[in-house]
Every structure is written in C-alpha cells, then in structure tokens.
Amino acid sequence: MSINIGVIMDPISSVNYKKDSTMEMLWRAADRGWSIQYMEMGDLYLEDGHPRATMRPLTVKRDPDDFYQLGAAADKSLTSLDVILMRKDPPFDMEYIYVTYMLERAELENVLIINKPASLRDCNEKIFTAWFPELTPPTLITRNSEQIKSFIATHGDTIIKPLDGMGGTSIFRLTAQDPNINVVLEHMTEHDTRFAMIQTFLPEIVNGDKRILMINGKPADFVLARIPKEGETRGNLAAGGTGVGEPISESDRKIANTVGPELTKRGIIFAGLDVIGDRITEINVTSPTCMRELNDQFGCDIAGDLLNEIEGLLN
C-alpha cells in the first residue's frame, strides 16, 4: 500500500539515534516503501483557513553516521498527505496548541492525524489521569500552596510535578518536614499563579516506573520498567533511569484495558501509560517513547504494529 506520511518533530539533527522512537517509526515506514515528508512546527501555516507547510522529502537509514537525508523544501497543502505523525516533544505551550488547530483543519479534509488534534489539546498528560481516579494514587491539582501543604500533611511523603513537563524535569519529593518546602512551592506554583500536580509517593518506584505502550486502545505485550538510579526517585530515562523490559503483567493489562476504550474514543492511537505498582501516574499522548528499548530487548516490532493500525484506519 503506497502511503504518503508526514512527520512533525523536533529538529532531526538533534535526535538521539540510539533511543529515538520517531526514528523507529520512520525506518519501518521506509521499509514499506512509504514516502516521508519532514516538518518542524514552524513550517506549518494557515492561508484562508487552508493548512499548508514547507515540507522536505526525508530519506532515513539505519546508519548512526548518516541516518537521514533531507531533500529540497517545497510548499504544499497538508492534504497532500495521507497521514501525519505529530511527534513534537513538550513543552506543551501555546505554539503547540496553535499547531493542533492547523492539524485539525487538515483532519477535516480527511488527513489522518496521529494523535487526534483535539485530543492532544484536551488530554493533558497529567490531568487526564483524573478520568480514572480509581486507578491513580491520591492526587491534588492546584496552584494554592496552602492546599498543597495540607495535602502533604495528610499524606506525608509526596511528589510534586509541573503539568507541562517531560523527562522528569522539575519533579520534587516533599514531606511536611522538608526545610525547603516553601521555596519549592514558590518555584512550582510561581507564587500561587501556576497549577501543579501533587501525588502520594509510591515506594514501588524501586521496581520501576513502567511504560505501557498502547496502540488504538490495546497494550503491547511488553512494558519498560524504568528503574531509578541510586539516590533518585525518578525513573525517567532522561533522568538517568535504566530501562528493563518485562512481559506485561495481569495488573498492567487490567489498567490498560480500563484506559484503552477511552483512548480509542478520543482518537488517541498511540499513547504511553506510566504505572508505578498498580497505580497510573501519567497518560502520555504527545510523543510517547520507549519503543526502541523494548524492540532491542525482545525483538518485537511495536512501530510495525502501529503502522499496521494506520494502514487499517486508512482503508
């Protein structure tokens, strides 16, 4: 099946060749003979309501010294594409939101967007867990420092994180006795003007912050447990965690089967659930990773499974 696929991503020159999941998707697409068009967010624009972009044909290779080649730029309609992968990493700021509106215009003209633009806006990766309170640890989302202090006093050991971060950035572990609690809350809430998420600390983090990859509401057969390095409470690979693959457990599958139908209903075709113990802490919908690590450890083809799903949706 001949498919013209577009990808919106951070500059390809800056990706981590060994770990980048977007590259895995693009390699698999190239293996199938799909033509690939490369875009960065600043390449998109609307003209009289019609979505367009400066696109460059992209050739990808599995060669760390020469893994991509970009062709000549051309101004084209987004409707010239069959499917677009929105793989721009957070921060999830207003520029990101503006691009989702442009992609929504393309979606209205029958271009498949992975993931659905309206759901990228609606499903904040932290707040979206509120749709599944029975699966989450005790959680508070507020910008009121006194409410946060009360939550910490009640629950003791807690984690506080920003709503728009990724990779473990600006995540703090706090107790009521922490001498830095006031300055941390000033930083996290910007003096009660910015919302943050506070959750109880889950000691099961020593066994890993598990990433469950979801394709159209169904989990992959393997998960990546991201084990914190010594002295850390964050398992994120970007924060120095070690990724250890393992078969999906019955507990993880139960969580995935609960969340999956809601993802499908919202047009979230590719997502990553973050699970500690038997509690879900985040639902990643912007640019989930960990595909490469699982493929390397188990010889599976999660990117291929995603492309199979895309082919089915296009038929």
C-alpha positions as a Markdown table, in Angstrom:
| # | Residue | x | y | z |
|---|---|---|---|---|
| 1 | Met | 0.0 | 0.0 | 0.0 |
| 2 | Ser | 1.5 | 3.3 | -1.1 |
| 3 | Ile | 1.2 | 5.9 | 1.7 |
| 4 | Asn | 2.4 | 9.5 | 1.9 |
| 5 | Ile | 3.3 | 10.1 | 5.5 |
| 6 | Gly | 4.3 | 13.4 | 7.1 |
| 7 | Val | 6.1 | 13.8 | 10.4 |
| 8 | Ile | 6.2 | 16.9 | 12.6 |
| 9 | Met | 9.1 | 16.6 | 15.1 |
| 10 | Asp | 11.9 | 18.4 | 16.8 |
| 11 | Pro | 14.9 | 19.0 | 14.5 |
| 12 | Ile | 16.0 | 15.6 | 13.3 |
| 13 | Ser | 19.7 | 16.7 | 13.6 |
| 14 | Ser | 19.2 | 16.7 | 17.4 |
| 15 | Val | 17.6 | 13.3 | 17.9 |
| 16 | Asn | 19.2 | 10.5 | 19.9 |
| 17 | Tyr | 19.9 | 7.9 | 17.3 |
| 18 | Lys | 20.1 | 5.1 | 19.7 |
| 19 | Lys | 16.9 | 5.7 | 21.5 |
| 20 | Asp | 14.5 | 7.8 | 19.4 |
| 21 | Ser | 11.1 | 6.2 | 18.8 |
| 22 | Thr | 10.2 | 8.5 | 16.0 |
| 23 | Met | 13.2 | 7.3 | 14.0 |
| 24 | Glu | 12.0 | 3.7 | 14.5 |
| 25 | Met | 8.6 | 4.6 | 13.1 |
| 26 | Leu | 10.2 | 6.3 | 10.1 |
| 27 | Trp | 12.6 | 3.4 | 9.4 |
| 28 | Arg | 9.6 | 1.0 | 9.4 |
| 29 | Ala | 7.7 | 3.3 | 7.1 |
| 30 | Ala | 10.6 | 3.4 | 4.7 |
| 31 | Asp | 10.8 | -0.4 | 4.8 |
| 32 | Arg | 7.2 | -0.4 | 3.5 |
| 33 | Gly | 8.0 | 2.0 | 0.7 |
| 34 | Trp | 6.1 | 4.8 | 2.2 |
| 35 | Ser | 7.2 | 8.3 | 1.1 |
| 36 | Ile | 8.1 | 10.6 | 4.1 |
| 37 | Gln | 7.7 | 14.3 | 4.3 |
| 38 | Tyr | 9.5 | 16.1 | 7.1 |
| 39 | Met | 8.2 | 19.2 | 9.0 |
| 40 | Glu | 9.0 | 21.2 | 12.1 |
| 41 | Met | 6.3 | 23.2 | 13.9 |
| 42 | Gly | 7.4 | 26.5 | 12.3 |
| 43 | Asp | 6.9 | 25.0 | 8.9 |
| 44 | Leu | 3.1 | 24.9 | 9.2 |
| 45 | Tyr | 0.7 | 27.7 | 8.4 |
| 46 | Leu | -2.9 | 28.5 | 7.6 |
| 47 | Glu | -3.9 | 30.5 | 4.5 |
| 48 | Asp | -7.5 | 31.4 | 4.2 |
| 49 | Gly | -8.3 | 28.5 | 6.5 |
| 50 | His | -6.4 | 26.0 | 4.4 |
| 51 | Pro | -3.5 | 24.1 | 6.2 |
| 52 | Arg | -0.1 | 24.2 | 4.4 |
| 53 | Ala | 3.5 | 23.6 | 5.2 |
| 54 | Thr | 7.0 | 23.8 | 3.9 |
| 55 | Met | 7.9 | 20.1 | 3.6 |
| 56 | Arg | 11.1 | 18.3 | 2.8 |
| 57 | Pro | 11.3 | 14.8 | 1.5 |
| 58 | Leu | 13.1 | 12.6 | 4.1 |
| 59 | Thr | 15.2 | 9.6 | 3.5 |
| 60 | Val | 16.2 | 7.6 | 6.6 |
| 61 | Lys | 18.8 | 4.9 | 7.1 |
| 62 | Arg | 19.9 | 2.7 | 9.9 |
| 63 | Asp | 23.4 | 4.2 | 10.0 |
| 64 | Pro | 24.4 | 6.2 | 13.1 |
| 65 | Asp | 26.9 | 8.3 | 11.0 |
| 66 | Asp | 24.4 | 9.0 | 8.2 |
| 67 | Phe | 20.9 | 8.3 | 9.3 |
| 68 | Tyr | 18.9 | 10.9 | 7.4 |
| 69 | Gln | 18.9 | 13.0 | 4.3 |
| 70 | Leu | 16.5 | 15.9 | 3.5 |
| 71 | Gly | 15.5 | 16.9 | 0.0 |
| 72 | Ala | 14.6 | 20.3 | -1.3 |
| 73 | Ala | 11.9 | 22.2 | 0.5 |
| 74 | Ala | 8.5 | 22.6 | -1.2 |
| 75 | Asp | 5.4 | 24.5 | -0.1 |
| 76 | Lys | 2.5 | 22.0 | -0.1 |
| 77 | Ser | -1.0 | 21.5 | 1.2 |
| 78 | Leu | -1.2 | 19.2 | 4.3 |
| 79 | Thr | -4.0 | 17.5 | 2.3 |
| 80 | Ser | -1.3 | 16.1 | 0.0 |
| 81 | Leu | -0.5 | 13.7 | 2.9 |
| 82 | Asp | -2.4 | 10.6 | 3.9 |
| 83 | Val | -1.3 | 10.6 | 7.5 |
| 84 | Ile | 0.6 | 12.9 | 9.8 |
| 85 | Leu | 2.5 | 11.9 | 12.9 |
| 86 | Met | 2.6 | 14.7 | 15.4 |
| 87 | Arg | 5.8 | 13.8 | 17.3 |
| 88 | Lys | 6.9 | 17.2 | 18.7 |
| 89 | Asp | 8.1 | 16.8 | 22.2 |
| 90 | Pro | 6.7 | 19.0 | 25.0 |
| 91 | Pro | 6.7 | 21.7 | 26.3 |
| 92 | Phe | 3.0 | 21.8 | 25.6 |
| 93 | Asp | 2.7 | 25.5 | 25.1 |
| 94 | Met | 0.5 | 27.9 | 23.1 |
| 95 | Glu | 2.7 | 27.3 | 20.0 |
| 96 | Tyr | 1.9 | 23.6 | 20.2 |
| 97 | Ile | -1.8 | 24.3 | 20.6 |
| 98 | Tyr | -1.8 | 26.6 | 17.6 |
| 99 | Val | -0.4 | 23.8 | 15.5 |
| 100 | Thr | -3.1 | 21.4 | 16.7 |
| 101 | Tyr | -5.7 | 23.9 | 15.2 |
| 102 | Met | -3.8 | 23.8 | 11.9 |
| 103 | Leu | -3.8 | 20.0 | 12.0 |
| 104 | Glu | -7.5 | 19.9 | 12.8 |
| 105 | Arg | -8.1 | 21.8 | 9.6 |
| 106 | Ala | -6.2 | 19.0 | 7.7 |
| 107 | Glu | -8.2 | 16.4 | 9.6 |
| 108 | Leu | -11.4 | 18.0 | 8.4 |
| 109 | Glu | -10.1 | 17.4 | 4.9 |
| 110 | Asn | -9.6 | 13.6 | 5.6 |
| 111 | Val | -6.0 | 13.6 | 6.6 |
| 112 | Leu | -5.4 | 11.1 | 9.4 |
| 113 | Ile | -3.6 | 12.7 | 12.3 |
| 114 | Ile | -1.8 | 10.6 | 15.0 |
| 115 | Asn | -2.9 | 11.6 | 17.6 |
| 116 | Lys | -6.3 | 13.4 | 17.0 |
| 117 | Pro | -5.5 | 17.2 | 17.4 |
| 118 | Ala | -8.5 | 18.0 | 19.6 |
| 119 | Ser | -7.4 | 15.2 | 22.0 |
| 120 | Leu | -3.8 | 16.4 | 22.1 |
| 121 | Arg | -5.3 | 19.7 | 23.4 |
| 122 | Asp | -7.8 | 18.1 | 25.8 |
| 123 | Cys | -5.8 | 15.3 | 27.3 |
| 124 | Asn | -3.1 | 16.9 | 29.3 |
| 125 | Glu | -0.7 | 14.1 | 30.3 |
| 126 | Lys | -1.0 | 14.7 | 34.0 |
| 127 | Ile | -4.6 | 15.9 | 34.3 |
| 128 | Phe | -6.0 | 13.2 | 32.0 |
| 129 | Thr | -5.4 | 10.7 | 34.9 |
| 130 | Ala | -8.4 | 12.4 | 36.6 |
| 131 | Trp | -10.7 | 10.4 | 34.3 |
| 132 | Phe | -9.5 | 7.3 | 36.1 |
| 133 | Pro | -9.4 | 8.2 | 39.8 |
| 134 | Glu | -9.9 | 4.6 | 40.8 |
| 135 | Leu | -6.5 | 3.8 | 39.2 |
| 136 | Thr | -4.4 | 6.7 | 40.5 |
| 137 | Pro | -2.7 | 7.4 | 43.8 |
| 138 | Pro | -4.2 | 10.2 | 45.9 |
| 139 | Thr | -3.8 | 13.3 | 43.7 |
| 140 | Leu | -4.2 | 17.0 | 44.0 |
| 141 | Ile | -4.0 | 19.6 | 41.2 |
| 142 | Thr | -3.9 | 23.1 | 42.4 |
| 143 | Arg | -1.9 | 26.3 | 42.4 |
| 144 | Asn | -2.8 | 27.1 | 46.1 |
| 145 | Ser | 0.3 | 26.5 | 48.3 |
| 146 | Glu | -1.8 | 26.1 | 51.4 |
| 147 | Gln | -3.9 | 23.3 | 49.8 |
| 148 | Ile | -0.6 | 21.6 | 48.8 |
| 149 | Lys | 0.7 | 21.9 | 52.4 |
| 150 | Ser | -2.5 | 20.4 | 53.7 |
| 151 | Phe | -2.3 | 17.5 | 51.2 |
| 152 | Ile | 1.3 | 16.9 | 52.3 |
| 153 | Ala | 0.4 | 17.0 | 56.0 |
| 154 | Thr | -2.3 | 14.4 | 55.3 |
| 155 | His | -0.3 | 12.0 | 53.1 |
| 156 | Gly | 3.2 | 12.5 | 54.3 |
| 157 | Asp | 5.5 | 11.5 | 51.5 |
| 158 | Thr | 4.6 | 13.2 | 48.2 |
| 159 | Ile | 5.7 | 14.0 | 44.7 |
| 160 | Ile | 5.1 | 17.4 | 43.1 |
| 161 | Lys | 5.4 | 18.0 | 39.3 |
| 162 | Pro | 4.6 | 20.6 | 36.7 |
| 163 | Leu | 1.7 | 20.0 | 34.3 |
| 164 | Asp | 3.6 | 20.7 | 31.2 |
| 165 | Gly | 7.0 | 19.0 | 31.8 |
| 166 | Met | 8.6 | 15.8 | 30.5 |
| 167 | Gly | 11.5 | 13.6 | 31.1 |
| 168 | Gly | 11.4 | 14.0 | 34.9 |
| 169 | Thr | 12.2 | 17.8 | 34.8 |
| 170 | Ser | 11.2 | 19.8 | 37.9 |
| 171 | Ile | 9.9 | 16.9 | 39.9 |
| 172 | Phe | 10.4 | 17.1 | 43.6 |
| 173 | Arg | 9.8 | 14.7 | 46.5 |
| 174 | Leu | 8.4 | 16.6 | 49.5 |
| 175 | Thr | 7.4 | 15.9 | 53.1 |
| 176 | Ala | 5.9 | 18.3 | 55.6 |
| 177 | Gln | 9.3 | 18.4 | 57.4 |
| 178 | Asp | 11.3 | 19.4 | 54.3 |
| 179 | Pro | 13.1 | 22.7 | 55.2 |
| 180 | Asn | 12.8 | 23.8 | 51.5 |
| 181 | Ile | 9.1 | 23.2 | 51.2 |
| 182 | Asn | 8.2 | 26.9 | 50.9 |
| 183 | Val | 10.8 | 27.7 | 48.2 |
| 184 | Val | 9.8 | 24.6 | 46.3 |
| 185 | Leu | 6.2 | 25.6 | 46.3 |
| 186 | Glu | 7.1 | 29.1 | 45.3 |
| 187 | His | 9.0 | 27.7 | 42.4 |
| 188 | Met | 6.4 | 25.1 | 41.3 |
| 189 | Thr | 3.4 | 27.4 | 41.6 |
| 190 | Glu | 5.2 | 30.7 | 40.7 |
| 191 | His | 3.8 | 32.2 | 43.9 |
| 192 | Asp | 0.3 | 30.6 | 43.5 |
| 193 | Thr | -0.2 | 31.6 | 39.9 |
| 194 | Arg | 0.6 | 28.3 | 38.2 |
| 195 | Phe | -1.0 | 24.9 | 38.6 |
| 196 | Ala | 0.9 | 21.8 | 39.7 |
| 197 | Met | 0.2 | 18.2 | 40.4 |
| 198 | Ile | 0.8 | 16.6 | 43.8 |
| 199 | Gln | 0.6 | 12.8 | 44.3 |
| 200 | Thr | 1.5 | 10.5 | 47.2 |
| 201 | Phe | 4.9 | 8.9 | 46.8 |
| 202 | Leu | 4.7 | 5.3 | 45.7 |
| 203 | Pro | 7.5 | 3.2 | 47.2 |
| 204 | Glu | 7.1 | 0.7 | 44.4 |
| 205 | Ile | 9.1 | 3.1 | 42.2 |
| 206 | Val | 12.2 | 1.0 | 43.3 |
| 207 | Asn | 10.8 | -1.7 | 40.9 |
| 208 | Gly | 10.4 | 0.8 | 38.1 |
| 209 | Asp | 8.1 | 3.4 | 36.6 |
| 210 | Lys | 6.6 | 1.2 | 34.0 |
| 211 | Arg | 5.7 | 2.4 | 30.5 |
| 212 | Ile | 2.8 | 0.6 | 28.8 |
| 213 | Leu | 2.6 | 1.4 | 25.1 |
| 214 | Met | -0.9 | 1.5 | 23.7 |
| 215 | Ile | -1.9 | 1.1 | 20.1 |
| 216 | Asn | -5.5 | 2.0 | 19.3 |
| 217 | Gly | -6.6 | 1.1 | 22.9 |
| 218 | Lys | -4.6 | -2.2 | 23.1 |
| 219 | Pro | -1.3 | -2.7 | 25.1 |
| 220 | Ala | 1.9 | -4.0 | 23.7 |
| 221 | Asp | 2.9 | -7.4 | 25.1 |
| 222 | Phe | 6.0 | -6.0 | 26.8 |
| 223 | Val | 6.5 | -3.0 | 29.2 |
| 224 | Leu | 9.6 | -1.0 | 30.0 |
| 225 | Ala | 10.3 | -0.7 | 33.8 |
| 226 | Arg | 12.4 | 2.5 | 34.2 |
| 227 | Ile | 14.5 | 1.8 | 37.3 |
| 228 | Pro | 15.7 | 5.0 | 39.2 |
| 229 | Lys | 19.5 | 5.3 | 39.7 |
| 230 | Glu | 20.7 | 5.1 | 43.2 |
| 231 | Gly | 19.7 | 8.1 | 45.3 |
| 232 | Glu | 16.9 | 9.1 | 42.8 |
| 233 | Thr | 13.1 | 8.9 | 43.0 |
| 234 | Arg | 12.6 | 9.5 | 39.2 |
| 235 | Gly | 12.8 | 6.6 | 36.9 |
| 236 | Asn | 12.7 | 8.6 | 33.7 |
| 237 | Leu | 15.4 | 7.6 | 31.2 |
| 238 | Ala | 16.2 | 11.3 | 30.7 |
| 239 | Ala | 16.9 | 11.5 | 34.5 |
| 240 | Gly | 19.3 | 8.6 | 34.4 |
| 241 | Gly | 16.9 | 5.7 | 34.9 |
| 242 | Thr | 17.7 | 2.2 | 33.5 |
| 243 | Gly | 15.1 | 0.7 | 31.2 |
| 244 | Val | 14.4 | -3.0 | 31.9 |
| 245 | Gly | 11.9 | -4.7 | 29.7 |
| 246 | Glu | 9.4 | -7.3 | 31.1 |
| 247 | Pro | 6.3 | -9.1 | 29.9 |
| 248 | Ile | 3.1 | -7.2 | 30.7 |
| 249 | Ser | 1.6 | -8.3 | 34.0 |
| 250 | Glu | -2.1 | -9.1 | 34.6 |
| 251 | Ser | -2.2 | -5.9 | 36.8 |
| 252 | Asp | -0.8 | -3.8 | 34.0 |
| 253 | Arg | -3.1 | -5.4 | 31.4 |
| 254 | Lys | -6.1 | -4.6 | 33.6 |
| 255 | Ile | -5.1 | -1.0 | 33.8 |
| 256 | Ala | -4.6 | -0.9 | 30.0 |
| 257 | Asn | -7.9 | -2.5 | 29.3 |
| 258 | Thr | -9.6 | 0.1 | 31.6 |
| 259 | Val | -8.0 | 3.1 | 29.9 |
| 260 | Gly | -7.9 | 1.7 | 26.4 |
| 261 | Pro | -11.5 | 2.3 | 25.4 |
| 262 | Glu | -11.3 | 6.0 | 26.4 |
| 263 | Leu | -8.2 | 6.4 | 24.3 |
| 264 | Thr | -9.8 | 4.9 | 21.3 |
| 265 | Lys | -13.0 | 7.0 | 21.7 |
| 266 | Arg | -10.8 | 10.1 | 21.7 |
| 267 | Gly | -8.8 | 9.2 | 18.7 |
| 268 | Ile | -5.6 | 8.7 | 20.6 |
| 269 | Ile | -4.0 | 5.9 | 18.5 |
| 270 | Phe | -0.6 | 5.9 | 20.2 |
| 271 | Ala | -0.1 | 6.5 | 23.9 |
| 272 | Gly | 2.1 | 5.6 | 26.8 |
| 273 | Leu | 0.7 | 4.8 | 30.3 |
| 274 | Asp | 3.1 | 5.4 | 33.2 |
| 275 | Val | 2.4 | 2.9 | 36.0 |
| 276 | Ile | 4.1 | 2.6 | 39.4 |
| 277 | Gly | 3.0 | -0.6 | 41.3 |
| 278 | Asp | -0.7 | -0.8 | 40.4 |
| 279 | Arg | -1.3 | 2.9 | 40.1 |
| 280 | Ile | -1.3 | 5.0 | 36.9 |
| 281 | Thr | 0.5 | 8.4 | 37.3 |
| 282 | Glu | 0.5 | 9.8 | 33.7 |
| 283 | Ile | -1.0 | 9.2 | 30.3 |
| 284 | Asn | 1.4 | 10.3 | 27.6 |
| 285 | Val | -0.3 | 11.3 | 24.3 |
| 286 | Thr | 2.1 | 13.8 | 22.7 |
| 287 | Ser | 5.2 | 11.8 | 21.8 |
| 288 | Pro | 5.5 | 8.6 | 23.8 |
| 289 | Thr | 8.8 | 6.8 | 23.8 |
| 290 | Cys | 10.4 | 3.5 | 25.0 |
| 291 | Met | 9.6 | 1.7 | 21.7 |
| 292 | Arg | 13.3 | 1.3 | 20.8 |
| 293 | Glu | 14.3 | -0.2 | 24.2 |
| 294 | Leu | 11.5 | -2.8 | 24.0 |
| 295 | Asn | 12.4 | -3.7 | 20.4 |
| 296 | Asp | 16.0 | -4.1 | 21.3 |
| 297 | Gln | 15.4 | -6.3 | 24.3 |
| 298 | Phe | 12.6 | -8.5 | 22.9 |
| 299 | Gly | 12.9 | -8.3 | 19.1 |
| 300 | Cys | 9.3 | -7.1 | 18.9 |
| 301 | Asp | 8.1 | -4.6 | 16.3 |
| 302 | Ile | 5.9 | -2.1 | 18.1 |
| 303 | Ala | 6.4 | 0.5 | 15.3 |
| 304 | Gly | 5.3 | -2.0 | 12.8 |
| 305 | Asp | 2.2 | -2.7 | 14.8 |
| 306 | Leu | 1.4 | 1.0 | 14.8 |
| 307 | Leu | 1.9 | 1.2 | 11.1 |
| 308 | Asn | -0.4 | -1.8 | 10.6 |
| 309 | Glu | -3.0 | 0.1 | 12.6 |
| 310 | Ile | -2.5 | 3.2 | 10.5 |
| 311 | Glu | -3.0 | 1.2 | 7.3 |
| 312 | Gly | -6.2 | -0.3 | 8.7 |
| 313 | Leu | -7.5 | 3.2 | 9.5 |
| 314 | Leu | -6.7 | 4.5 | 6.0 |
| 315 | Asn | -8.5 | 1.6 | 4.3 |
